[in-house]
PDB file of C-alpha atoms in Angstrom:
ATOM      1  CA  MET A  22     115.434  37.808  72.961  1.00 74.00           C
ATOM      2  CA  ASP A  23     117.263  39.540  75.809  1.00 77.00           C
ATOM      3  CA  LEU A  24     114.305  41.782  76.662  1.00 80.00           C
ATOM      4  CA  ALA A  25     111.435  39.334  76.070  1.00 79.00           C
ATOM      5  CA  ASP A  26     110.031  36.775  78.456  1.00 82.00           C
ATOM      6  CA  GLU A  27     109.101  33.228  77.409  1.00 84.00           C
ATOM      7  CA  LYS A  28     105.451  34.183  76.785  1.00 89.00           C
ATOM      8  CA  GLN A  29     106.436  37.039  74.459  1.00 86.00           C
ATOM      9  CA  ILE A  30     108.900  34.819  72.585  1.00 84.00           C
ATOM     10  CA  THR A  31     106.185  32.171  72.060  1.00 86.00           C
ATOM     11  CA  LEU A  32     103.750  34.820  70.800  1.00 87.00           C
ATOM     12  CA  ILE A  33     106.329  36.256  68.401  1.00 86.00           C
ATOM     13  CA  ARG A  34     107.266  32.778  67.188  1.00 83.00           C
ATOM     14  CA  GLU A  35     103.600  32.016  66.371  1.00 87.00           C
ATOM     15  CA  LYS A  36     102.628  35.400  64.922  1.00 89.00           C
ATOM     16  CA  ILE A  37     105.710  36.571  63.000  1.00 86.00           C
ATOM     17  CA  LYS A  38     107.605  33.290  62.463  1.00 83.00           C
ATOM     18  CA  PRO A  39     111.084  34.842  62.651  1.00 83.00           C
ATOM     19  CA  ASP A  40     114.071  33.062  61.110  1.00 85.00           C
ATOM     20  CA  ILE A  41     116.046  33.147  64.337  1.00 87.00           C
ATOM     21  CA  PHE A  42     116.086  34.556  67.874  1.00 86.00           C
ATOM     22  CA  VAL A  43     119.381  36.067  69.052  1.00 89.00           C
ATOM     23  CA  SER A  44     120.700  36.985  72.454  1.00 87.00           C
ATOM     24  CA  ALA A  45     123.652  39.340  72.305  1.00 86.00           C
ATOM     25  CA  GLU A  46     123.919  39.315  76.076  1.00 86.00           C
ATOM     26  CA  LEU A  47     124.204  35.518  76.341  1.00 86.00           C
ATOM     27  CA  GLY A  48     125.758  34.942  72.911  1.00 87.00           C
ATOM     28  CA  ILE A  49     122.949  32.628  71.822  1.00 88.00           C
ATOM     29  CA  HIS A  50     122.577  31.913  68.066  1.00 90.00           C
ATOM     30  CA  ILE A  51     125.238  34.432  66.987  1.00 92.00           C
ATOM     31  CA  GLU A  52     126.884  31.980  64.546  1.00 91.00           C
ATOM     32  CA  GLU A  53     123.485  30.985  63.171  1.00 92.00           C
ATOM     33  CA  LEU A  54     122.741  34.691  62.617  1.00 93.00           C
ATOM     34  CA  LYS A  55     125.918  35.083  60.547  1.00 90.00           C
ATOM     35  CA  GLU A  56     124.967  32.069  58.434  1.00 90.00           C
ATOM     36  CA  LYS A  57     121.418  33.380  57.980  1.00 91.00           C
ATOM     37  CA  ILE A  58     122.725  36.787  56.830  1.00 91.00           C
ATOM     38  CA  PHE A  59     124.956  35.064  54.257  1.00 89.00           C
ATOM     39  CA  GLU A  60     122.002  32.983  53.094  1.00 90.00           C
ATOM     40  CA  LYS A  61     119.567  35.907  52.799  1.00 92.00           C
ATOM     41  CA  LEU A  62     122.118  38.103  50.979  1.00 96.00           C
ATOM     42  CA  GLN A  63     122.930  35.127  48.704  1.00 96.00           C
ATOM     43  CA  LEU A  64     126.657  35.292  49.411  1.00 96.00           C
ATOM     44  CA  MET A  65     129.210  32.498  49.394  1.00 95.00           C
ATOM     45  CA  PRO A  66     132.912  32.078  50.134  1.00 95.00           C
ATOM     46  CA  VAL A  67     135.443  31.044  47.499  1.00 96.00           C
ATOM     47  CA  TYR A  68     139.130  30.612  48.187  1.00 97.00           C
ATOM     48  CA  LEU A  69     142.052  31.807  46.103  1.00 96.00           C
ATOM     49  CA  LYS A  70     145.239  29.882  45.528  1.00 95.00           C
ATOM     50  CA  GLU A  71     148.543  31.070  44.109  1.00 93.00           C
ATOM     51  CA  VAL A  72     150.311  28.818  41.623  1.00 93.00           C
ATOM     52  CA  GLY A  73     152.669  26.448  43.447  1.00 92.00           C
ATOM     53  CA  LYS A  74     151.347  27.357  46.909  1.00 93.00           C
ATOM     54  CA  LYS A  75     148.641  26.053  49.195  1.00 90.00           C
ATOM     55  CA  ALA A  76     145.215  27.654  49.161  1.00 88.00           C
ATOM     56  CA  ASP A  77     144.534  30.261  51.829  1.00 85.00           C
ATOM     57  CA  LEU A  78     141.521  28.648  53.499  1.00 92.00           C
ATOM     58  CA  ASN A  79     141.490  31.207  56.322  1.00 93.00           C
ATOM     59  CA  VAL A  80     140.510  34.265  54.283  1.00 93.00           C
ATOM     60  CA  PRO A  81     137.835  33.656  51.653  1.00 94.00           C
ATOM     61  CA  MET A  82     136.746  36.006  48.907  1.00 95.00           C
ATOM     62  CA  ILE A  83     133.046  36.667  49.429  1.00 95.00           C
ATOM     63  CA  VAL A  84     131.029  36.665  46.198  1.00 96.00           C
ATOM     64  CA  LYS A  85     127.382  36.414  45.254  1.00 97.00           C
ATOM     65  CA  GLN A  86     125.958  32.972  44.588  1.00 95.00           C
ATOM     66  CA  ARG A  87     126.110  32.019  40.897  1.00 96.00           C
ATOM     67  CA  SER A  88     129.281  34.121  40.421  1.00 97.00           C
ATOM     68  CA  THR A  89     131.538  33.170  37.542  1.00 97.00           C
ATOM     69  CA  LEU A  90     135.300  33.139  37.028  1.00 98.00           C
ATOM     70  CA  ARG A  91     134.797  36.441  35.180  1.00 97.00           C
ATOM     71  CA  ASP A  92     133.303  37.973  38.341  1.00 97.00           C
ATOM     72  CA  VAL A  93     136.291  36.838  40.418  1.00 97.00           C
ATOM     73  CA  CYS A  94     138.775  38.172  37.834  1.00 97.00           C
ATOM     74  CA  GLU A  95     137.002  41.540  37.710  1.00 96.00           C
ATOM     75  CA  ARG A  96     137.051  41.845  41.509  1.00 96.00           C
ATOM     76  CA  LEU A  97     140.765  41.082  41.706  1.00 95.00           C
ATOM     77  CA  HIS A  98     141.993  43.404  38.930  1.00 95.00           C
ATOM     78  CA  ARG A  99     140.444  44.967  35.831  1.00 88.00           C
ATOM     79  CA  ASP A 100     143.142  43.478  33.543  1.00 95.00           C
ATOM     80  CA  PHE A 101     142.626  39.893  34.723  1.00 96.00           C
ATOM     81  CA  VAL A 102     139.704  39.297  32.337  1.00 96.00           C
ATOM     82  CA  THR A 103     141.740  40.169  29.247  1.00 96.00           C
ATOM     83  CA  LYS A 104     144.836  38.330  30.529  1.00 96.00           C
ATOM     84  CA  PHE A 105     142.883  35.201  31.589  1.00 97.00           C
ATOM     85  CA  LYS A 106     144.387  32.002  30.188  1.00 97.00           C
ATOM     86  CA  PHE A 107     142.721  29.325  32.357  1.00 98.00           C
ATOM     87  CA  ALA A 108     141.859  28.477  35.946  1.00 97.00           C
ATOM     88  CA  ARG A 109     142.398  25.331  37.954  1.00 97.00           C
ATOM     89  CA  LEU A 110     139.526  24.586  40.313  1.00 97.00           C
ATOM     90  CA  TRP A 111     138.976  22.380  43.335  1.00 97.00           C
ATOM     91  CA  GLY A 112     135.491  21.911  44.723  1.00 96.00           C
ATOM     92  CA  THR A 113     131.959  20.969  43.804  1.00 96.00           C
ATOM     93  CA  SER A 114     131.672  23.047  40.622  1.00 97.00           C
ATOM     94  CA  VAL A 115     134.056  20.704  38.771  1.00 97.00           C
ATOM     95  CA  LYS A 116     134.094  16.965  38.108  1.00 97.00           C
ATOM     96  CA  PHE A 117     137.530  16.416  39.656  1.00 96.00           C
ATOM     97  CA  ASP A 118     139.954  18.422  41.803  1.00 95.00           C
ATOM     98  CA  GLY A 119     142.490  20.501  39.926  1.00 95.00           C
ATOM     99  CA  GLN A 120     140.361  20.555  36.788  1.00 97.00           C
ATOM    100  CA  ILE A 121     141.394  23.132  34.177  1.00 97.00           C
ATOM    101  CA  ILE A 122     138.614  25.493  33.107  1.00 98.00           C
ATOM    102  CA  ARG A 123     139.146  27.805  30.141  1.00 97.00           C
ATOM    103  CA  LYS A 124     135.758  29.560  30.132  1.00 97.00           C
ATOM    104  CA  LEU A 125     135.261  32.730  32.133  1.00 97.00           C
ATOM    105  CA  GLU A 126     131.541  31.951  32.323  1.00 97.00           C
ATOM    106  CA  HIS A 127     132.096  28.873  34.536  1.00 98.00           C
ATOM    107  CA  VAL A 128     129.786  29.214  37.559  1.00 98.00           C
ATOM    108  CA  LEU A 129     131.482  28.749  40.918  1.00 98.00           C
ATOM    109  CA  LYS A 130     129.992  27.015  43.944  1.00 97.00           C
ATOM    110  CA  LYS A 131     130.392  27.541  47.669  1.00 95.00           C
ATOM    111  CA  GLU A 132     133.950  26.984  48.960  1.00 95.00           C
ATOM    112  CA  ASP A 133     135.523  26.339  45.545  1.00 97.00           C
ATOM    113  CA  VAL A 134     139.272  26.933  45.392  1.00 97.00           C
ATOM    114  CA  VAL A 135     140.388  29.011  42.396  1.00 97.00           C
ATOM    115  CA  GLU A 136     143.902  29.184  40.947  1.00 97.00           C
ATOM    116  CA  LEU A 137     144.095  31.746  38.123  1.00 97.00           C
ATOM    117  CA  HIS A 138     146.613  31.477  35.293  1.00 96.00           C
ATOM    118  CA  LEU A 139     147.177  34.648  33.279  1.00 96.00           C
ATOM    119  CA  ARG A 140     149.055  35.425  30.062  1.00 93.00           C
TER     120      ARG A 140
END
């Protein structure tokens, strides 16, 4: 977008139909670009919470969409799958906040908060 004039941008918009135009020089649509990359790579943030502490909502764990509790456990430590007892979840993948889930195959949704309990 920085090197094109309005006529070229219109032509590109009609012919190629790009998802987004970005200007690094002016900082236009940079945030939208980040969101579009996440969307196209099918990634989502989930947040981890230690037992008895508040969730760290500043630093998410980035996982693929349709990831399960098993996927999160495997990414954290190889022993977490065998030591898994249950997880408490907050977010849209459960019916109510703080719900206890005992199945590793539970599918997580964007911005869920996960608190793992191990043996």
